[in-house]
Amino acid sequence: MDAYDKEPAAGQGQGQAPGPGPGGGADPEETGATETGRTETGATETGRTLIGATETGRTVTGRTVTGATETGRTETGATETGRTVTGATDGSAAGETVVAAPPTASPEPRTGVAALSPRYQIGAVVALAVVAVAVCAHLGLVFLHVAPSNTLTKQHGAVVDEWVFPEFEQNWKLFAPNPLQQNVSVQVRAEVGTADGGIRTTGWYDLSAEDGRAIAGNPLPSHTQQNELRRAWDFFVATHDSEDRPVGLRGSLSETYLRRIALLRLDRNDAAGPGGVVERVQYRSRTTSVAPPSWSGEKVSGRPTVRELPWWSVVAETGGARTEAAGAAGREGGAA
């Protein structure tokens, strides 16, 4: 009975393979195992020992191996995503810790100056440096122009004035405690010698209004239209007394400047007419105060102030044009 009872147990040990482990999984120890084309998804293995394992074409996704010991393992074409190996022994690299690196984003394309070639980058840097130096020099000269008298302006005042005048002139009228609050209109008329020997007087030409019409709506008005007449009149007022008498040589120079401006403007308006010659000119100014704002308690007069200058001869400026016109008129009369 004892021998009969032992035979089935012996037969079972000879003809059947050992069953699965207690948990229904594979035996934790595999010797000489060969796995081909194995695919594991979300597998978690703890304490696995592989000796002489060969795996080909294996794809492992989300696998976590802790405390694994692998000896002589060969993997060909394996793809593993998010794998973490701690304390792994793998052939030549013993105790190596491998942490999968996150995928790197592709670099963005360069823009602006960085996108230029090195040669053009150098050119851009040089151009910016030149512009910066020019701006700093301009600001320095303008500062010396408006600053109080000092050692630099005394030694290099001519250089400063040559750079500043007339385009970059600065003054403090806009920032003064009481800025200019008047409208000044400059007008001129002329005495014209006619071809028949007579004299006629033209009406008043509002030169300030002509400049205003030329500037209005013009995005790039000329410096002459903006400042020629205004600066000439300011120059005259500053160099003459209340009786319109010149003070020093600059006063006489301002009168000559105004006479020439009058001749140019009258010729532009054809004030002399056919065969006529301008012999004398007369200026006058009409000044009105700008009305203060409603919230201001300041009171100003609304009546204009008129300043009328004496007649000035312009024979020196016309250069004998009167004589030539008279001679031409005589010749025409003789031929008739």
mmCIF file of C-alpha atoms in Angstrom:
data_model
loop_
_atom_site.group_PDB
_atom_site.id
_atom_site.type_symbol
_atom_site.label_atom_id
_atom_site.label_comp_id
_atom_site.label_asym_id
_atom_site.label_seq_id
_atom_site.Cartn_x
_atom_site.Cartn_y
_atom_site.Cartn_z
ATOM 1 C CA MET A 1 0.000 0.000 0.000
ATOM 2 C CA ASP A 2 2.776 2.357 0.781
ATOM 3 C CA ALA A 3 4.473 1.703 -2.594
ATOM 4 C CA TYR A 4 1.169 1.961 -4.469
ATOM 5 C CA ASP A 5 0.341 5.205 -2.766
ATOM 6 C CA LYS A 6 3.741 6.734 -3.728
ATOM 7 C CA GLU A 7 3.645 5.878 -7.465
ATOM 8 C CA PRO A 8 1.176 8.582 -8.553
ATOM 9 C CA ALA A 9 3.311 11.176 -6.788
ATOM 10 C CA ALA A 10 6.420 9.908 -8.549
ATOM 11 C CA GLY A 11 4.636 9.868 -11.927
ATOM 12 C CA GLN A 12 3.422 13.334 -11.401
ATOM 13 C CA GLY A 13 6.969 14.547 -10.756
ATOM 14 C CA GLN A 14 8.236 12.908 -13.958
ATOM 15 C CA GLY A 15 5.593 13.789 -16.580
ATOM 16 C CA GLN A 16 4.227 17.240 -15.516
ATOM 17 C CA ALA A 17 5.858 20.596 -15.430
ATOM 18 C CA PRO A 18 5.885 22.402 -12.156
ATOM 19 C CA GLY A 19 2.805 24.551 -11.677
ATOM 20 C CA PRO A 20 2.613 28.263 -11.203
ATOM 21 C CA GLY A 21 3.678 29.945 -8.045
ATOM 22 C CA PRO A 22 1.416 30.801 -5.178
ATOM 23 C CA GLY A 23 0.141 33.940 -6.821
ATOM 24 C CA GLY A 24 -0.506 32.369 -10.246
ATOM 25 C CA GLY A 25 2.481 34.252 -11.734
ATOM 26 C CA ALA A 26 5.747 33.127 -13.203
ATOM 27 C CA ASP A 27 8.494 31.731 -11.042
ATOM 28 C CA PRO A 28 10.586 34.639 -9.766
ATOM 29 C CA GLU A 29 13.789 32.803 -10.809
ATOM 30 C CA GLU A 30 14.389 32.009 -14.492
ATOM 31 C CA THR A 31 17.543 30.264 -15.673
ATOM 32 C CA GLY A 32 18.527 30.232 -19.356
ATOM 33 C CA ALA A 33 15.184 31.844 -20.334
ATOM 34 C CA THR A 34 14.755 33.058 -23.878
ATOM 35 C CA GLU A 35 11.889 35.447 -24.719
ATOM 36 C CA THR A 36 11.184 36.627 -28.261
ATOM 37 C CA GLY A 37 8.645 39.345 -29.259
ATOM 38 C CA ARG A 38 7.363 39.790 -25.700
ATOM 39 C CA THR A 39 5.184 42.881 -25.055
ATOM 40 C CA GLU A 40 4.443 44.135 -21.539
ATOM 41 C CA THR A 41 2.209 47.097 -20.774
ATOM 42 C CA GLY A 42 2.055 48.605 -17.280
ATOM 43 C CA ALA A 43 4.064 45.706 -15.812
ATOM 44 C CA THR A 44 5.466 45.989 -12.287
ATOM 45 C CA GLU A 45 8.183 43.528 -11.246
ATOM 46 C CA THR A 46 9.805 43.388 -7.823
ATOM 47 C CA GLY A 47 12.857 41.299 -6.925
ATOM 48 C CA ARG A 48 13.175 39.688 -10.379
ATOM 49 C CA THR A 49 16.449 37.859 -11.115
ATOM 50 C CA LEU A 50 17.388 37.040 -14.721
ATOM 51 C CA ILE A 51 20.489 34.983 -15.504
ATOM 52 C CA GLY A 52 21.631 34.628 -19.116
ATOM 53 C CA ALA A 53 18.346 36.125 -20.419
ATOM 54 C CA THR A 54 18.096 37.121 -24.060
ATOM 55 C CA GLU A 55 15.187 39.353 -25.169
ATOM 56 C CA THR A 56 14.675 40.410 -28.787
ATOM 57 C CA GLY A 57 12.132 42.980 -30.083
ATOM 58 C CA ARG A 58 10.774 43.624 -26.615
ATOM 59 C CA THR A 59 8.501 46.666 -26.077
ATOM 60 C CA VAL A 60 7.976 47.805 -22.488
ATOM 61 C CA THR A 61 5.649 50.724 -21.631
ATOM 62 C CA GLY A 62 5.361 52.204 -18.139
ATOM 63 C CA ARG A 63 7.519 49.463 -16.545
ATOM 64 C CA THR A 64 8.912 49.913 -13.025
ATOM 65 C CA VAL A 65 11.682 47.569 -11.848
ATOM 66 C CA THR A 66 12.923 47.765 -8.247
ATOM 67 C CA GLY A 67 15.881 45.808 -6.928
ATOM 68 C CA ALA A 68 16.339 43.864 -10.213
ATOM 69 C CA THR A 69 19.563 41.985 -10.894
ATOM 70 C CA GLU A 70 20.238 41.222 -14.574
ATOM 71 C CA THR A 71 23.355 39.395 -15.732
ATOM 72 C CA GLY A 72 24.399 39.141 -19.395
ATOM 73 C CA ARG A 73 21.105 40.561 -20.609
ATOM 74 C CA THR A 74 20.847 41.505 -24.281
ATOM 75 C CA GLU A 75 17.979 43.699 -25.629
ATOM 76 C CA THR A 76 17.681 44.439 -29.344
ATOM 77 C CA GLY A 77 15.168 47.000 -30.673
ATOM 78 C CA ALA A 78 13.662 47.572 -27.235
ATOM 79 C CA THR A 79 11.464 50.633 -26.692
ATOM 80 C CA GLU A 80 10.860 51.688 -23.082
ATOM 81 C CA THR A 81 8.873 54.741 -21.961
ATOM 82 C CA GLY A 82 8.936 56.034 -18.391
ATOM 83 C CA ARG A 83 11.203 53.205 -17.110
ATOM 84 C CA THR A 84 12.838 53.586 -13.682
ATOM 85 C CA VAL A 85 15.652 51.204 -12.661
ATOM 86 C CA THR A 86 17.099 51.414 -9.134
ATOM 87 C CA GLY A 87 20.167 49.428 -8.082
ATOM 88 C CA ALA A 88 20.276 47.518 -11.405
ATOM 89 C CA THR A 89 23.265 45.371 -12.352
ATOM 90 C CA ASP A 90 23.480 45.116 -16.154
ATOM 91 C CA GLY A 91 26.586 43.406 -17.556
ATOM 92 C CA SER A 92 29.333 46.047 -17.754
ATOM 93 C CA ALA A 93 27.426 48.819 -15.888
ATOM 94 C CA ALA A 94 26.950 47.631 -12.314
ATOM 95 C CA GLY A 95 24.827 49.654 -9.951
ATOM 96 C CA GLU A 96 23.839 52.133 -12.719
ATOM 97 C CA THR A 97 20.780 54.292 -12.061
ATOM 98 C CA VAL A 98 18.865 55.280 -15.197
ATOM 99 C CA VAL A 99 16.054 57.843 -15.187
ATOM 100 C CA ALA A 100 14.267 58.506 -18.452
ATOM 101 C CA ALA A 101 14.759 62.163 -19.553
ATOM 102 C CA PRO A 102 11.679 64.117 -20.646
ATOM 103 C CA PRO A 103 11.502 64.893 -24.365
ATOM 104 C CA THR A 104 13.197 68.215 -25.231
ATOM 105 C CA ALA A 105 11.244 70.857 -27.146
ATOM 106 C CA SER A 106 12.583 71.945 -30.501
ATOM 107 C CA PRO A 107 14.340 75.374 -30.380
ATOM 108 C CA GLU A 108 12.336 78.341 -31.641
ATOM 109 C CA PRO A 109 13.630 80.111 -34.773
ATOM 110 C CA ARG A 110 15.761 83.204 -34.177
ATOM 111 C CA THR A 111 14.278 86.606 -34.952
ATOM 112 C CA GLY A 112 15.488 90.196 -35.166
ATOM 113 C CA VAL A 113 19.206 90.917 -35.182
ATOM 114 C CA ALA A 114 19.978 87.387 -33.971
ATOM 115 C CA ALA A 115 18.656 86.004 -37.261
ATOM 116 C CA LEU A 116 21.259 87.965 -39.264
ATOM 117 C CA SER A 117 24.576 86.588 -40.337
ATOM 118 C CA PRO A 118 27.629 87.569 -38.229
ATOM 119 C CA ARG A 119 28.758 90.118 -40.828
ATOM 120 C CA TYR A 120 25.415 91.938 -40.778
ATOM 121 C CA GLN A 121 25.268 91.715 -36.998
ATOM 122 C CA ILE A 122 28.599 93.532 -36.788
ATOM 123 C CA GLY A 123 27.306 96.171 -39.217
ATOM 124 C CA ALA A 124 24.169 96.689 -37.136
ATOM 125 C CA VAL A 125 26.214 97.093 -33.948
ATOM 126 C CA VAL A 126 28.519 99.645 -35.609
ATOM 127 C CA ALA A 127 25.529 101.623 -36.962
ATOM 128 C CA LEU A 128 23.891 101.705 -33.532
ATOM 129 C CA ALA A 129 27.139 102.872 -31.953
ATOM 130 C CA VAL A 130 27.493 105.717 -34.478
ATOM 131 C CA VAL A 131 23.890 106.826 -33.902
ATOM 132 C CA ALA A 132 24.370 106.724 -30.128
ATOM 133 C CA VAL A 133 27.521 108.856 -30.338
ATOM 134 C CA ALA A 134 25.791 111.380 -32.631
ATOM 135 C CA VAL A 135 22.785 111.662 -30.318
ATOM 136 C CA CYS A 136 24.989 112.144 -27.262
ATOM 137 C CA ALA A 137 27.042 114.830 -29.043
ATOM 138 C CA HIS A 138 23.884 116.660 -30.173
ATOM 139 C CA LEU A 139 22.359 116.615 -26.688
ATOM 140 C CA GLY A 140 25.636 117.828 -25.196
ATOM 141 C CA LEU A 141 25.884 120.794 -27.597
ATOM 142 C CA VAL A 142 22.243 121.778 -27.047
ATOM 143 C CA PHE A 143 22.768 121.565 -23.276
ATOM 144 C CA LEU A 144 25.799 123.860 -23.496
ATOM 145 C CA HIS A 145 23.718 126.285 -25.576
ATOM 146 C CA VAL A 146 20.942 126.642 -22.969
ATOM 147 C CA ALA A 147 23.194 126.324 -19.917
ATOM 148 C CA PRO A 148 24.572 129.400 -18.136
ATOM 149 C CA SER A 149 27.926 130.746 -19.234
ATOM 150 C CA ASN A 150 30.762 128.433 -18.214
ATOM 151 C CA THR A 151 34.311 127.521 -19.163
ATOM 152 C CA LEU A 152 33.306 125.261 -22.063
ATOM 153 C CA THR A 153 30.967 127.804 -23.641
ATOM 154 C CA LYS A 154 33.601 130.516 -23.315
ATOM 155 C CA GLN A 155 36.230 128.420 -25.095
ATOM 156 C CA HIS A 156 33.995 126.634 -27.620
ATOM 157 C CA GLY A 157 31.029 128.981 -27.921
ATOM 158 C CA ALA A 158 31.541 129.419 -31.671
ATOM 159 C CA VAL A 159 31.354 125.655 -32.257
ATOM 160 C CA VAL A 160 28.184 125.388 -30.171
ATOM 161 C CA ASP A 161 26.494 128.282 -31.984
ATOM 162 C CA GLU A 162 27.489 126.917 -35.388
ATOM 163 C CA TRP A 163 25.811 123.592 -34.593
ATOM 164 C CA VAL A 164 22.701 124.963 -32.870
ATOM 165 C CA PHE A 165 21.783 127.899 -35.105
ATOM 166 C CA PRO A 166 19.385 128.117 -36.776
ATOM 167 C CA GLU A 167 17.711 124.665 -36.825
ATOM 168 C CA PHE A 168 18.197 123.637 -33.184
ATOM 169 C CA GLU A 169 17.843 126.927 -31.356
ATOM 170 C CA GLN A 170 16.358 126.607 -27.882
ATOM 171 C CA ASN A 171 14.802 129.151 -25.544
ATOM 172 C CA TRP A 172 12.883 129.145 -22.290
ATOM 173 C CA LYS A 173 9.686 130.894 -23.437
ATOM 174 C CA LEU A 174 7.645 127.712 -23.348
ATOM 175 C CA PHE A 175 8.798 126.879 -19.788
ATOM 176 C CA ALA A 176 8.796 130.415 -18.402
ATOM 177 C CA PRO A 177 6.469 131.225 -15.491
ATOM 178 C CA ASN A 178 4.516 133.514 -17.823
ATOM 179 C CA PRO A 179 4.989 132.288 -21.418
ATOM 180 C CA LEU A 180 4.266 134.407 -24.471
ATOM 181 C CA GLN A 181 0.546 135.105 -24.675
ATOM 182 C CA GLN A 182 0.286 137.359 -27.724
ATOM 183 C CA ASN A 183 -0.388 137.004 -31.421
ATOM 184 C CA VAL A 184 1.812 139.291 -33.534
ATOM 185 C CA SER A 185 0.860 139.981 -37.138
ATOM 186 C CA VAL A 186 3.488 141.692 -39.323
ATOM 187 C CA GLN A 187 2.266 143.642 -42.360
ATOM 188 C CA VAL A 188 3.989 145.667 -45.082
ATOM 189 C CA ARG A 189 3.061 148.084 -47.870
ATOM 190 C CA ALA A 190 5.058 149.835 -50.570
ATOM 191 C CA GLU A 191 5.369 152.998 -52.628
ATOM 192 C CA VAL A 192 5.701 152.018 -56.270
ATOM 193 C CA GLY A 193 7.101 154.161 -59.038
ATOM 194 C CA THR A 194 4.995 153.536 -62.146
ATOM 195 C CA ALA A 195 6.218 153.475 -65.722
ATOM 196 C CA ASP A 196 4.689 156.891 -66.459
ATOM 197 C CA GLY A 197 6.644 158.532 -63.614
ATOM 198 C CA GLY A 198 3.878 158.509 -61.047
ATOM 199 C CA ILE A 199 3.838 157.169 -57.491
ATOM 200 C CA ARG A 200 1.212 154.863 -56.054
ATOM 201 C CA THR A 201 0.877 153.267 -52.625
ATOM 202 C CA THR A 202 -0.169 149.656 -52.322
ATOM 203 C CA GLY A 203 -2.426 148.218 -49.653
ATOM 204 C CA TRP A 204 -1.196 146.331 -46.595
ATOM 205 C CA TYR A 205 0.052 142.772 -47.188
ATOM 206 C CA ASP A 206 -0.318 140.529 -44.150
ATOM 207 C CA LEU A 207 2.940 138.577 -44.321
ATOM 208 C CA SER A 208 2.218 136.603 -41.116
ATOM 209 C CA ALA A 209 -1.102 135.409 -42.536
ATOM 210 C CA GLU A 210 0.658 134.270 -45.724
ATOM 211 C CA ASP A 211 3.113 132.196 -43.691
ATOM 212 C CA GLY A 212 0.247 130.743 -41.658
ATOM 213 C CA ARG A 213 -1.593 129.639 -44.800
ATOM 214 C CA ALA A 214 1.601 128.044 -46.147
ATOM 215 C CA ILE A 215 2.155 126.102 -42.912
ATOM 216 C CA ALA A 216 -1.434 124.971 -42.309
ATOM 217 C CA GLY A 217 -1.952 121.410 -43.550
ATOM 218 C CA ASN A 218 1.694 121.072 -44.593
ATOM 219 C CA PRO A 219 3.365 118.113 -42.816
ATOM 220 C CA LEU A 220 6.851 119.417 -43.679
ATOM 221 C CA PRO A 221 6.808 123.239 -43.736
ATOM 222 C CA SER A 222 10.051 124.970 -44.577
ATOM 223 C CA HIS A 223 12.191 126.721 -42.010
ATOM 224 C CA THR A 224 11.702 129.978 -43.939
ATOM 225 C CA GLN A 225 7.921 129.808 -43.678
ATOM 226 C CA GLN A 226 8.064 129.107 -39.955
ATOM 227 C CA ASN A 227 10.813 131.373 -38.667
ATOM 228 C CA GLU A 228 12.178 133.876 -41.204
ATOM 229 C CA LEU A 229 9.681 136.706 -40.670
ATOM 230 C CA ARG A 230 9.134 135.968 -36.971
ATOM 231 C CA ARG A 231 12.833 135.946 -36.140
ATOM 232 C CA ALA A 232 13.470 139.066 -38.244
ATOM 233 C CA TRP A 233 10.767 141.009 -36.406
ATOM 234 C CA ASP A 234 12.000 139.834 -32.995
ATOM 235 C CA PHE A 235 15.511 140.875 -34.036
ATOM 236 C CA PHE A 236 14.268 144.369 -34.947
ATOM 237 C CA VAL A 237 12.278 144.844 -31.725
ATOM 238 C CA ALA A 238 15.226 143.739 -29.572
ATOM 239 C CA THR A 239 17.652 146.183 -31.252
ATOM 240 C CA HIS A 240 15.446 149.323 -31.346
ATOM 241 C CA ASP A 241 14.151 151.632 -28.652
ATOM 242 C CA SER A 242 10.581 152.801 -28.128
ATOM 243 C CA GLU A 243 11.088 155.535 -30.762
ATOM 244 C CA ASP A 244 12.112 152.943 -33.384
ATOM 245 C CA ARG A 245 15.700 154.157 -33.374
ATOM 246 C CA PRO A 246 18.411 151.511 -33.835
ATOM 247 C CA VAL A 247 20.643 150.654 -30.906
ATOM 248 C CA GLY A 248 24.144 149.898 -32.193
ATOM 249 C CA LEU A 249 25.184 148.218 -35.424
ATOM 250 C CA ARG A 250 22.841 145.279 -34.935
ATOM 251 C CA GLY A 251 19.895 147.669 -35.134
ATOM 252 C CA SER A 252 20.926 148.854 -38.592
ATOM 253 C CA LEU A 253 21.519 145.264 -39.656
ATOM 254 C CA SER A 254 17.986 144.302 -38.571
ATOM 255 C CA GLU A 255 16.512 147.115 -40.703
ATOM 256 C CA THR A 256 18.422 145.923 -43.764
ATOM 257 C CA TYR A 257 17.209 142.376 -43.164
ATOM 258 C CA LEU A 258 13.565 143.513 -42.959
ATOM 259 C CA ARG A 259 13.850 145.626 -46.134
ATOM 260 C CA ARG A 260 15.118 142.649 -48.114
ATOM 261 C CA ILE A 261 12.361 140.392 -46.777
ATOM 262 C CA ALA A 262 9.792 143.031 -47.780
ATOM 263 C CA LEU A 263 11.141 143.211 -51.327
ATOM 264 C CA LEU A 264 11.060 139.417 -51.705
ATOM 265 C CA ARG A 265 7.486 139.151 -50.419
ATOM 266 C CA LEU A 266 6.227 142.113 -52.478
ATOM 267 C CA ASP A 267 7.801 140.701 -55.611
ATOM 268 C CA ARG A 268 6.123 137.365 -54.892
ATOM 269 C CA ASN A 269 2.773 139.171 -54.729
ATOM 270 C CA ASP A 270 3.565 141.258 -57.849
ATOM 271 C CA ALA A 271 2.928 144.447 -55.897
ATOM 272 C CA ALA A 272 4.833 146.695 -58.335
ATOM 273 C CA GLY A 273 2.814 145.624 -61.363
ATOM 274 C CA PRO A 274 3.933 145.882 -65.004
ATOM 275 C CA GLY A 275 6.777 148.380 -65.389
ATOM 276 C CA GLY A 276 6.633 149.456 -61.738
ATOM 277 C CA VAL A 277 9.467 149.607 -59.233
ATOM 278 C CA VAL A 278 9.232 149.493 -55.419
ATOM 279 C CA GLU A 279 10.918 152.601 -54.021
ATOM 280 C CA ARG A 280 9.956 152.625 -50.334
ATOM 281 C CA VAL A 281 8.449 150.150 -47.872
ATOM 282 C CA GLN A 282 6.713 150.540 -44.533
ATOM 283 C CA TYR A 283 6.126 147.950 -41.810
ATOM 284 C CA ARG A 284 3.560 147.760 -39.088
ATOM 285 C CA SER A 285 2.708 145.167 -36.463
ATOM 286 C CA ARG A 286 -0.655 144.323 -34.963
ATOM 287 C CA THR A 287 -0.458 142.647 -31.556
ATOM 288 C CA THR A 288 -3.456 141.076 -29.833
ATOM 289 C CA SER A 289 -3.494 139.324 -26.472
ATOM 290 C CA VAL A 290 -4.510 135.676 -26.208
ATOM 291 C CA ALA A 291 -7.656 135.306 -24.130
ATOM 292 C CA PRO A 292 -6.989 133.623 -20.755
ATOM 293 C CA PRO A 293 -8.817 130.391 -19.860
ATOM 294 C CA SER A 294 -12.206 130.557 -18.211
ATOM 295 C CA TRP A 295 -10.894 129.345 -14.854
ATOM 296 C CA SER A 296 -8.246 132.087 -14.704
ATOM 297 C CA GLY A 297 -8.940 135.346 -12.935
ATOM 298 C CA GLU A 298 -6.534 137.249 -15.197
ATOM 299 C CA LYS A 299 -7.945 140.221 -17.100
ATOM 300 C CA VAL A 300 -6.453 141.288 -20.433
ATOM 301 C CA SER A 301 -7.425 143.917 -22.945
ATOM 302 C CA GLY A 302 -8.984 142.730 -26.170
ATOM 303 C CA ARG A 303 -7.938 145.831 -28.131
ATOM 304 C CA PRO A 304 -5.060 145.281 -30.580
ATOM 305 C CA THR A 305 -1.847 147.281 -30.319
ATOM 306 C CA VAL A 306 -0.542 148.709 -33.595
ATOM 307 C CA ARG A 307 3.085 149.700 -34.103
ATOM 308 C CA GLU A 308 3.779 151.521 -37.364
ATOM 309 C CA LEU A 309 7.360 152.071 -38.537
ATOM 310 C CA PRO A 310 8.558 154.951 -40.726
ATOM 311 C CA TRP A 311 9.055 154.607 -44.473
ATOM 312 C CA TRP A 312 12.331 153.033 -45.530
ATOM 313 C CA SER A 313 13.952 153.629 -48.893
ATOM 314 C CA VAL A 314 14.933 150.488 -50.775
ATOM 315 C CA VAL A 315 16.884 152.163 -53.605
ATOM 316 C CA ALA A 316 20.098 150.511 -52.402
ATOM 317 C CA GLU A 317 18.403 147.097 -52.516
ATOM 318 C CA THR A 318 16.765 147.618 -55.940
ATOM 319 C CA GLY A 319 20.144 148.589 -57.441
ATOM 320 C CA GLY A 320 19.018 151.301 -59.918
ATOM 321 C CA ALA A 321 15.967 149.469 -61.186
ATOM 322 C CA ARG A 322 14.060 152.779 -61.022
ATOM 323 C CA THR A 323 16.508 154.440 -63.443
ATOM 324 C CA GLU A 324 16.293 151.565 -65.905
ATOM 325 C CA ALA A 325 12.489 151.603 -65.790
ATOM 326 C CA ALA A 326 12.402 155.361 -66.396
ATOM 327 C CA GLY A 327 14.789 155.026 -69.330
ATOM 328 C CA ALA A 328 12.674 152.252 -70.868
ATOM 329 C CA ALA A 329 9.540 154.377 -70.457
ATOM 330 C CA GLY A 330 11.257 157.362 -72.174
ATOM 331 C CA ARG A 331 12.322 155.223 -75.086
ATOM 332 C CA GLU A 332 8.793 153.912 -75.513
ATOM 333 C CA GLY A 333 7.419 157.479 -75.458
ATOM 334 C CA GLY A 334 9.915 158.653 -78.059
ATOM 335 C CA ALA A 335 9.055 155.768 -80.357
ATOM 336 C CA ALA A 336 5.373 156.618 -80.065
#
